[in-house]
């Protein structure tokens, strides 16, 4: 099941899932934004308001992946949790869930305390219910490098010369999520996802 398939990470994720021959059920407020495919079923609905639609997407799925962002995180998480999927990976952000105090301070300044608390509360709900919170560093829309650095170590991760976290391409976060469909090592954990070193030739650089 895919929640947020029309967004920045979700668009890339849906493409990868279809390429890997998975059957996908996606929730979308505007189904027309998703290209039709024989292995894609689109359910019309809003993750914050349509509990029945969320349940329809989640029921019978092996895993639910959420790439939703914005100021609806707590409501989104609550509705998906009500559906009790067998596995649930929810994208939040680096800085929440105690993942990095430095990133938390930066993020609060950037998006405001209310929005930060919304992300943090969603992260806590996901983790307290035995699911996975995926906390990527800052994101960009550059071409991905087809690898990532996934770790449960807290902290900023790789930084630039100004002390800011290196941004990771949205498509590389999507790659991590797609890999987790079959790789269960991050189930029931909080995982930070950083940009991998360009010298690392492995696709999907995982560190635990």
mmCIF file of N, CA, C and O in Angstrom, residues 19 21 31-32 41 45 80 88 105 124 127 141 148 152 162 165 191 193 199:
data_model
loop_
_atom_site.group_PDB
_atom_site.id
_atom_site.type_symbol
_atom_site.label_atom_id
_atom_site.label_comp_id
_atom_site.label_asym_id
_atom_site.label_seq_id
_atom_site.Cartn_x
_atom_site.Cartn_y
_atom_site.Cartn_z
ATOM 1 N N UNK A 19 8.328 -1.040 -11.526
ATOM 2 C CA UNK A 19 9.442 -1.635 -12.264
ATOM 3 C C UNK A 19 9.864 -2.973 -11.666
ATOM 4 O O UNK A 19 10.329 -3.856 -12.383
ATOM 5 N N UNK A 21 7.906 -5.081 -10.398
ATOM 6 C CA UNK A 21 6.786 -6.020 -10.583
ATOM 7 C C UNK A 21 5.933 -6.240 -9.344
ATOM 8 O O UNK A 21 5.291 -7.286 -9.198
ATOM 9 N N UNK A 31 -6.836 10.975 -8.156
ATOM 10 C CA UNK A 31 -6.347 9.785 -8.859
ATOM 11 C C UNK A 31 -5.811 10.057 -10.258
ATOM 12 O O UNK A 31 -4.928 9.327 -10.729
ATOM 13 N N UNK A 32 -6.301 11.097 -10.919
ATOM 14 C CA UNK A 32 -5.854 11.397 -12.280
ATOM 15 C C UNK A 32 -4.374 11.749 -12.339
ATOM 16 O O UNK A 32 -3.743 11.686 -13.394
ATOM 17 N N UNK A 41 -3.676 -0.161 -8.392
ATOM 18 C CA UNK A 41 -5.061 0.146 -8.058
ATOM 19 C C UNK A 41 -5.071 1.436 -7.262
ATOM 20 O O UNK A 41 -4.349 1.555 -6.261
ATOM 21 N N UNK A 45 -9.175 9.247 -2.043
ATOM 22 C CA UNK A 45 -9.424 9.611 -0.663
ATOM 23 C C UNK A 45 -8.323 10.463 -0.081
ATOM 24 O O UNK A 45 -7.249 10.617 -0.662
ATOM 25 N N UNK A 80 -3.661 5.715 9.616
ATOM 26 C CA UNK A 80 -3.032 4.489 9.120
ATOM 27 C C UNK A 80 -2.893 3.475 10.247
ATOM 28 O O UNK A 80 -3.111 2.273 10.059
ATOM 29 N N UNK A 88 4.583 -1.193 8.447
ATOM 30 C CA UNK A 88 4.311 0.203 8.106
ATOM 31 C C UNK A 88 5.607 0.988 8.216
ATOM 32 O O UNK A 88 6.246 0.995 9.264
ATOM 33 N N UNK A 105 17.001 21.455 16.127
ATOM 34 C CA UNK A 105 17.077 22.908 16.282
ATOM 35 C C UNK A 105 16.965 23.610 14.932
ATOM 36 O O UNK A 105 16.231 24.591 14.779
ATOM 37 N N UNK A 124 6.587 9.531 16.942
ATOM 38 C CA UNK A 124 6.397 8.818 18.210
ATOM 39 C C UNK A 124 5.241 7.824 18.110
ATOM 40 O O UNK A 124 5.328 6.704 18.649
ATOM 41 N N UNK A 127 6.445 4.761 16.068
ATOM 42 C CA UNK A 127 7.386 3.930 16.809
ATOM 43 C C UNK A 127 6.719 3.211 17.993
ATOM 44 O O UNK A 127 6.999 2.048 18.252
ATOM 45 N N UNK A 141 15.824 17.588 -5.312
ATOM 46 C CA UNK A 141 15.268 16.952 -6.506
ATOM 47 C C UNK A 141 16.329 16.654 -7.555
ATOM 48 O O UNK A 141 16.017 16.455 -8.729
ATOM 49 N N UNK A 148 22.314 4.890 -0.743
ATOM 50 C CA UNK A 148 21.950 5.678 0.428
ATOM 51 C C UNK A 148 22.717 5.130 1.613
ATOM 52 O O UNK A 148 23.269 4.016 1.566
ATOM 53 N N UNK A 152 20.997 3.431 12.335
ATOM 54 C CA UNK A 152 20.236 3.745 13.540
ATOM 55 C C UNK A 152 21.054 4.614 14.491
ATOM 56 O O UNK A 152 20.619 4.896 15.605
ATOM 57 N N UNK A 162 29.684 23.931 5.732
ATOM 58 C CA UNK A 162 29.008 24.925 6.563
ATOM 59 C C UNK A 162 28.347 24.292 7.795
ATOM 60 O O UNK A 162 27.723 24.978 8.590
ATOM 61 N N UNK A 165 23.556 19.249 7.123
ATOM 62 C CA UNK A 165 23.501 17.879 6.606
ATOM 63 C C UNK A 165 23.509 17.864 5.077
ATOM 64 O O UNK A 165 22.874 18.707 4.437
ATOM 65 N N UNK A 191 15.036 4.767 11.698
ATOM 66 C CA UNK A 191 16.206 4.691 10.830
ATOM 67 C C UNK A 191 16.459 6.050 10.177
ATOM 68 O O UNK A 191 15.548 6.687 9.641
ATOM 69 N N UNK A 193 18.245 8.169 7.225
ATOM 70 C CA UNK A 193 18.675 7.914 5.852
ATOM 71 C C UNK A 193 19.432 9.128 5.338
ATOM 72 O O UNK A 193 18.866 10.219 5.187
ATOM 73 N N UNK A 199 31.979 7.700 -3.339
ATOM 74 C CA UNK A 199 32.985 6.676 -3.602
ATOM 75 C C UNK A 199 32.480 5.267 -3.322
ATOM 76 O O UNK A 199 33.102 4.281 -3.717
#
